[in-house]
Amino acid sequence: MERAEHRIIVKRYTHSQTDEWNSFVATCRNGTFLHMRQYMEYHADRFEDHSLMFFRDSALIAIMPAHIKGDLFCSHNGLTYGGILFPDNTTTETTLQIFNALQEYLIKETTAKSIIYKPVPPIYHRYPCEEDIYALFRNDAKLIECKVSSAIKTKDALPFKGRRKLTAAMTSRLSISEEGDYAPFWGILDNRLKSKYGIAPVHSLEEIERLHSFFPTNIKLFTVRDENANILGGTVLYITKNCVHMQYSATTEEGRRISALDYLYEYLIGKLFKEKEYFDFGVSVEEGGKILNSGLIAYKERLGGRAVTYNTYLIDLKTTER
């Protein structure tokens, strides 16, 4: 039986703990820059932050980016992935105790009736870290979203089969560069998303520029230009220790005609980021995974991508005692 003095204490994060939070993220097996407070708080006006910190014997042992939405406790709808973040020494038994402490806290201190939980996919783990997946099973969690992405294992990639092979004459006219000014590409991206899907980018130009200023080594824009320096296409990458994730990509009509992104991807995957473990092209689904964009995922699979899932779980709290 767990001794009282070794019980896990759950506390709500406060702004005064920013440095402690960020330092802890850097020690976690499943933490990335998306969990840093500077990233989480760029859209603080959209989410009522209710992030949690877990302590045992005054030592911080886990953290959870989260917010409250009605009667839902979410980790975290403003992030691609959230979940509980664990350092190297967290065991499976401790993880079960953390989940118990989480539910006790929510029942006692909030009006939440359910937990929305988005674990960090394994391609972002610095070291194996799926204790929370077992804890989800033990707590009767229900899988409510399964978003299929396509990732390449860069050191043992499948054959790269793009739409077409660019000729030497064509590639001699093209140049690839990292961009500091996001505005020209953002115009191309915005036009493409609106014309094809009727939507806007998740981030505004101001937001992505601010995030880039906070994380210049983690958020980068690469473009393909022609001999007249016109942008034909580009991609915004989120770069973590193990994985390069394609957050946005878009081309002009001419860029699509000559398959400029194939040229860019081959360079990024085969040369610039060949030392990373994975290159992730992003999801190809709608409505939480219920609709598969067959054409989009087929293109990514021709480039060598294979399925990685971004899952979301629901845990109903045992609230009968309220």
Short mmCIF file of C-alpha atoms in Angstrom, two decimals:
data_model
loop_
_atom_site.label_atom_id
_atom_site.label_comp_id
_atom_site.label_asym_id
_atom_site.label_seq_id
_atom_site.Cartn_x
_atom_site.Cartn_y
_atom_site.Cartn_z
CA MET A 1 0.00 0.00 0.00
CA GLU A 2 1.29 3.45 -0.87
CA ARG A 3 2.49 5.40 2.15
CA ALA A 4 0.77 8.77 2.69
CA GLU A 5 4.03 10.72 2.59
CA HIS A 6 4.78 9.25 -0.85
CA ARG A 7 1.42 10.09 -2.37
CA ILE A 8 1.38 11.96 -5.66
CA ILE A 9 0.26 15.56 -5.26
CA VAL A 10 -1.36 17.29 -8.25
CA LYS A 11 -1.07 21.06 -8.62
CA ARG A 12 -2.34 23.41 -11.28
CA TYR A 13 0.41 25.15 -13.24
CA THR A 14 0.89 28.88 -12.66
CA HIS A 15 2.81 31.39 -14.75
CA SER A 16 5.45 31.71 -12.03
CA GLN A 17 6.48 28.10 -12.81
CA THR A 18 7.34 28.73 -16.45
CA ASP A 19 11.06 28.07 -16.04
CA GLU A 20 10.46 24.93 -13.99
CA TRP A 21 7.97 23.67 -16.57
CA ASN A 22 10.23 24.32 -19.56
CA SER A 23 13.27 22.78 -17.87
CA PHE A 24 11.26 19.67 -17.09
CA VAL A 25 10.03 19.32 -20.68
CA ALA A 26 13.67 19.09 -21.79
CA THR A 27 14.18 16.04 -19.53
CA CYS A 28 11.14 14.11 -20.73
CA ARG A 29 11.29 11.11 -23.02
CA ASN A 30 8.20 12.27 -24.90
CA GLY A 31 8.51 16.05 -24.64
CA THR A 32 9.02 18.35 -27.63
CA PHE A 33 9.11 22.10 -28.16
CA LEU A 34 5.32 22.06 -28.66
CA HIS A 35 5.05 21.51 -24.90
CA MET A 36 7.12 24.57 -24.03
CA ARG A 37 5.08 27.40 -22.55
CA GLN A 38 6.06 29.86 -25.32
CA TYR A 39 4.46 27.54 -27.87
CA MET A 40 1.41 26.63 -25.81
CA GLU A 41 0.60 30.21 -24.95
CA TYR A 42 0.58 31.71 -28.45
CA HIS A 43 -3.13 30.84 -28.52
CA ALA A 44 -3.84 31.25 -24.80
CA ASP A 45 -6.88 33.39 -25.60
CA ARG A 46 -8.57 30.38 -27.23
CA PHE A 47 -8.08 27.91 -24.40
CA GLU A 48 -8.64 28.10 -20.66
CA ASP A 49 -5.29 26.70 -19.53
CA HIS A 50 -5.45 24.09 -16.80
CA SER A 51 -2.07 22.41 -17.13
CA LEU A 52 -1.04 20.17 -14.26
CA MET A 53 2.16 19.31 -12.42
CA PHE A 54 2.59 16.06 -10.47
CA PHE A 55 4.83 15.92 -7.39
CA ARG A 56 6.06 13.18 -5.10
CA ASP A 57 8.08 14.05 -1.99
CA SER A 58 8.31 17.63 -3.35
CA ALA A 59 9.95 16.37 -6.56
CA LEU A 60 8.32 17.07 -9.91
CA ILE A 61 7.70 13.70 -11.60
CA ALA A 62 5.35 14.51 -14.51
CA ILE A 63 3.51 17.36 -16.23
CA MET A 64 0.39 17.55 -18.37
CA PRO A 65 -0.43 20.34 -20.86
CA ALA A 66 -4.17 20.78 -20.61
CA HIS A 67 -7.20 23.05 -20.71
CA ILE A 68 -10.84 22.95 -19.67
CA LYS A 69 -13.64 23.05 -22.23
CA GLY A 70 -17.07 22.77 -20.67
CA ASP A 71 -17.12 19.47 -18.79
CA LEU A 72 -14.09 18.16 -20.71
CA PHE A 73 -10.52 18.17 -19.43
CA CYS A 74 -8.43 18.18 -22.60
CA SER A 75 -4.75 17.50 -23.21
CA HIS A 76 -4.60 19.40 -25.46
CA ASN A 77 -6.88 20.60 -28.29
CA GLY A 78 -4.47 23.38 -29.22
CA LEU A 79 -1.59 20.96 -29.79
CA THR A 80 -1.01 18.22 -32.32
CA TYR A 81 -0.33 15.93 -29.36
CA GLY A 82 -0.44 16.44 -25.60
CA GLY A 83 -0.62 13.72 -22.96
CA ILE A 84 1.38 13.37 -19.76
CA LEU A 85 5.11 13.95 -20.11
CA PHE A 86 7.50 11.61 -18.32
CA PRO A 87 11.23 11.72 -17.51
CA ASP A 88 13.50 8.69 -17.86
CA ASN A 89 12.87 7.22 -14.41
CA THR A 90 9.07 6.98 -14.60
CA THR A 91 7.91 3.38 -14.31
CA THR A 92 4.67 1.74 -15.40
CA GLU A 93 3.51 1.44 -11.78
CA THR A 94 4.16 5.13 -11.18
CA THR A 95 2.25 6.00 -14.34
CA LEU A 96 -0.81 4.12 -13.07
CA GLN A 97 -0.54 6.07 -9.83
CA ILE A 98 -0.30 9.34 -11.77
CA PHE A 99 -3.49 8.51 -13.68
CA ASN A 100 -5.25 7.72 -10.41
CA ALA A 101 -4.06 11.00 -8.89
CA LEU A 102 -5.20 12.87 -12.01
CA GLN A 103 -8.72 11.51 -11.79
CA GLU A 104 -8.96 12.14 -8.06
CA TYR A 105 -7.86 15.74 -8.63
CA LEU A 106 -10.34 16.35 -11.44
CA ILE A 107 -13.26 14.91 -9.47
CA LYS A 108 -12.41 16.96 -6.39
CA GLU A 109 -11.20 20.25 -7.89
CA THR A 110 -13.07 20.66 -11.20
CA THR A 111 -16.44 20.03 -12.82
CA ALA A 112 -14.91 17.87 -15.56
CA LYS A 113 -16.73 14.66 -16.36
CA SER A 114 -14.35 13.28 -18.99
CA ILE A 115 -10.71 13.44 -20.08
CA ILE A 116 -9.65 13.95 -23.70
CA TYR A 117 -6.15 12.51 -24.00
CA LYS A 118 -3.81 12.84 -27.00
CA PRO A 119 -0.59 10.87 -26.41
CA VAL A 120 2.66 11.79 -28.12
CA PRO A 121 3.19 9.42 -31.09
CA PRO A 122 6.25 7.15 -30.72
CA ILE A 123 8.13 8.79 -33.61
CA TYR A 124 8.71 11.77 -31.28
CA HIS A 125 9.92 9.74 -28.29
CA ARG A 126 13.55 10.20 -27.31
CA TYR A 127 13.34 6.81 -25.56
CA PRO A 128 10.43 4.32 -25.41
CA CYS A 129 7.56 5.98 -23.55
CA GLU A 130 4.21 4.24 -23.82
CA GLU A 131 3.43 3.67 -20.17
CA ASP A 132 0.48 6.02 -20.65
CA ILE A 133 -0.98 3.78 -23.37
CA TYR A 134 -1.13 0.93 -20.88
CA ALA A 135 -2.66 3.27 -18.29
CA LEU A 136 -5.31 4.30 -20.81
CA PHE A 137 -6.24 0.65 -21.29
CA ARG A 138 -6.39 0.10 -17.54
CA ASN A 139 -8.72 3.09 -17.21
CA ASP A 140 -11.16 1.88 -19.89
CA ALA A 141 -10.20 4.66 -22.31
CA LYS A 142 -12.09 4.74 -25.60
CA LEU A 143 -10.34 5.53 -28.88
CA ILE A 144 -12.35 8.39 -30.42
CA GLU A 145 -9.98 9.64 -33.14
CA CYS A 146 -7.39 7.86 -35.25
CA LYS A 147 -5.63 10.20 -37.66
CA VAL A 148 -3.35 8.46 -40.14
CA SER A 149 -0.10 10.21 -41.01
CA SER A 150 2.70 9.00 -43.28
CA ALA A 151 6.29 8.84 -42.08
CA ILE A 152 9.59 7.80 -43.62
CA LYS A 153 12.32 6.07 -41.65
CA THR A 154 15.13 8.10 -43.17
CA LYS A 155 18.02 5.68 -42.55
CA ASP A 156 16.20 2.82 -44.24
CA ALA A 157 13.78 4.60 -46.54
CA LEU A 158 11.60 2.86 -49.07
CA PRO A 159 12.20 3.81 -52.72
CA PHE A 160 11.26 7.43 -53.46
CA LYS A 161 8.68 7.47 -56.26
CA GLY A 162 7.35 10.96 -56.84
CA ARG A 163 4.97 12.06 -59.55
CA ARG A 164 7.70 12.58 -62.07
CA LYS A 165 11.48 12.67 -62.32
CA LEU A 166 12.74 16.15 -62.98
CA THR A 167 15.35 16.46 -65.70
CA ALA A 168 18.81 17.86 -65.07
CA ALA A 169 17.88 20.83 -67.24
CA MET A 170 14.87 21.53 -65.06
CA THR A 171 16.66 21.13 -61.72
CA SER A 172 19.44 23.42 -62.90
CA ARG A 173 16.83 26.20 -63.02
CA LEU A 174 15.66 25.55 -59.46
CA SER A 175 17.12 26.54 -56.11
CA ILE A 176 16.23 25.51 -52.57
CA SER A 177 16.69 27.85 -49.65
CA GLU A 178 15.68 28.40 -46.07
CA GLU A 179 13.53 31.51 -45.75
CA GLY A 180 13.37 34.08 -42.98
CA ASP A 181 10.41 35.95 -44.44
CA TYR A 182 7.25 33.85 -44.22
CA ALA A 183 4.88 36.32 -45.90
CA PRO A 184 5.39 35.38 -49.61
CA PHE A 185 4.93 31.66 -48.93
CA TRP A 186 1.99 32.30 -46.61
CA GLY A 187 0.16 34.00 -49.46
CA ILE A 188 0.66 30.91 -51.63
CA LEU A 189 -0.42 28.60 -48.79
CA ASP A 190 -3.50 30.65 -47.95
CA ASN A 191 -4.63 30.80 -51.59
CA ARG A 192 -4.11 27.06 -52.07
CA LEU A 193 -6.00 26.04 -48.93
CA LYS A 194 -8.91 28.36 -49.67
CA SER A 195 -9.22 27.34 -53.32
CA LYS A 196 -8.93 23.58 -52.71
CA TYR A 197 -10.47 23.07 -49.27
CA GLY A 198 -12.19 26.33 -48.39
CA ILE A 199 -10.11 26.74 -45.22
CA ALA A 200 -7.31 28.94 -43.89
CA PRO A 201 -4.04 27.86 -42.27
CA VAL A 202 -4.37 26.95 -38.58
CA HIS A 203 -1.76 29.61 -37.80
CA SER A 204 -1.99 33.18 -39.02
CA LEU A 205 1.11 34.74 -40.57
CA GLU A 206 1.68 36.73 -37.39
CA GLU A 207 1.40 33.60 -35.25
CA ILE A 208 3.81 31.48 -37.27
CA GLU A 209 6.33 34.33 -37.41
CA ARG A 210 6.13 34.74 -33.65
CA LEU A 211 6.53 31.01 -33.08
CA HIS A 212 9.51 30.95 -35.44
CA SER A 213 11.08 33.77 -33.44
CA PHE A 214 10.66 31.71 -30.25
CA PHE A 215 11.90 28.46 -31.82
CA PRO A 216 14.19 29.34 -34.76
CA THR A 217 15.92 25.93 -34.74
CA ASN A 218 12.65 23.99 -34.51
CA ILE A 219 10.41 25.84 -36.98
CA LYS A 220 11.83 26.42 -40.45
CA LEU A 221 10.54 27.30 -43.91
CA PHE A 222 12.16 25.93 -47.05
CA THR A 223 11.17 26.97 -50.57
CA VAL A 224 11.87 26.08 -54.19
CA ARG A 225 12.45 29.05 -56.49
CA ASP A 226 12.89 29.30 -60.25
CA GLU A 227 15.69 31.12 -62.09
CA ASN A 228 13.82 34.41 -61.63
CA ALA A 229 13.59 33.90 -57.85
CA ASN A 230 9.85 33.23 -57.99
CA ILE A 231 8.63 30.85 -55.27
CA LEU A 232 7.18 27.69 -56.82
CA GLY A 233 6.45 25.92 -53.55
CA GLY A 234 7.57 25.40 -50.01
CA THR A 235 7.10 23.62 -46.71
CA VAL A 236 7.11 24.66 -43.06
CA LEU A 237 8.83 22.05 -40.92
CA TYR A 238 8.57 21.33 -37.19
CA ILE A 239 11.92 19.85 -36.21
CA THR A 240 12.36 17.77 -33.05
CA LYS A 241 15.18 15.56 -31.84
CA ASN A 242 14.01 12.44 -33.68
CA CYS A 243 11.53 13.66 -36.22
CA VAL A 244 10.98 16.29 -38.89
CA HIS A 245 7.26 16.96 -39.26
CA MET A 246 5.80 18.71 -42.29
CA GLN A 247 3.37 21.24 -40.81
CA TYR A 248 2.44 23.02 -44.05
CA SER A 249 3.21 22.65 -47.74
CA ALA A 250 1.92 24.40 -50.85
CA THR A 251 2.82 25.17 -54.45
CA THR A 252 1.86 27.57 -57.17
CA GLU A 253 0.20 26.26 -60.34
CA GLU A 254 3.60 26.19 -62.06
CA GLY A 255 5.12 24.43 -59.07
CA ARG A 256 2.50 21.71 -59.31
CA ARG A 257 3.03 21.39 -63.06
CA ILE A 258 6.72 20.58 -62.66
CA SER A 259 6.37 18.71 -59.30
CA ALA A 260 8.59 21.18 -57.47
CA LEU A 261 7.76 19.67 -54.08
CA ASP A 262 9.13 16.28 -55.15
CA TYR A 263 12.45 17.99 -55.75
CA LEU A 264 12.27 19.74 -52.39
CA TYR A 265 11.28 16.61 -50.43
CA GLU A 266 14.04 14.54 -51.98
CA TYR A 267 16.57 17.15 -50.88
CA LEU A 268 15.18 17.53 -47.36
CA ILE A 269 14.83 13.80 -46.70
CA GLY A 270 17.89 12.51 -48.52
CA LYS A 271 20.36 15.26 -47.66
CA LEU A 272 19.49 17.98 -45.19
CA PHE A 273 17.72 15.87 -42.57
CA LYS A 274 19.11 12.42 -43.33
CA GLU A 275 20.41 12.09 -39.76
CA LYS A 276 16.93 12.42 -38.27
CA GLU A 277 15.15 9.15 -37.54
CA TYR A 278 11.82 10.05 -39.16
CA PHE A 279 10.35 12.46 -41.67
CA ASP A 280 6.60 12.79 -41.13
CA PHE A 281 4.39 14.09 -43.96
CA GLY A 282 1.39 14.74 -41.72
CA VAL A 283 -2.16 13.38 -41.66
CA SER A 284 -4.32 12.60 -44.67
CA VAL A 285 -7.73 12.34 -43.02
CA GLU A 286 -10.76 14.40 -42.09
CA GLU A 287 -13.32 14.15 -39.28
CA GLY A 288 -10.86 12.60 -36.84
CA GLY A 289 -9.92 9.84 -39.25
CA LYS A 290 -13.37 8.78 -40.47
CA ILE A 291 -12.61 10.05 -43.99
CA LEU A 292 -9.39 9.11 -45.77
CA ASN A 293 -8.03 11.42 -48.47
CA SER A 294 -6.99 8.58 -50.75
CA GLY A 295 -5.22 10.73 -53.32
CA LEU A 296 -3.18 12.63 -50.75
CA ILE A 297 -2.05 9.58 -48.82
CA ALA A 298 -1.25 7.70 -52.03
CA TYR A 299 1.16 10.50 -52.99
CA LYS A 300 2.87 10.37 -49.60
CA GLU A 301 3.12 6.59 -49.81
CA ARG A 302 4.74 6.83 -53.25
CA LEU A 303 7.42 8.91 -51.55
CA GLY A 304 8.01 6.07 -49.07
CA GLY A 305 5.71 7.13 -46.24
CA ARG A 306 3.97 4.49 -44.12
CA ALA A 307 1.27 4.81 -41.50
CA VAL A 308 1.76 6.45 -38.11
CA THR A 309 -1.35 7.25 -36.11
CA TYR A 310 -2.16 10.33 -34.05
CA ASN A 311 -4.76 9.03 -31.61
CA THR A 312 -7.21 10.65 -29.21
CA TYR A 313 -8.79 8.86 -26.25
CA LEU A 314 -11.75 9.54 -23.98
CA ILE A 315 -11.84 8.57 -20.30
CA ASP A 316 -15.10 8.97 -18.41
CA LEU A 317 -14.48 10.03 -14.81
CA LYS A 318 -16.15 8.04 -12.04
CA THR A 319 -18.24 10.97 -10.75
CA THR A 320 -21.03 9.15 -8.95
CA GLU A 321 -19.85 10.51 -5.61
CA ARG A 322 -20.46 14.14 -6.64
#
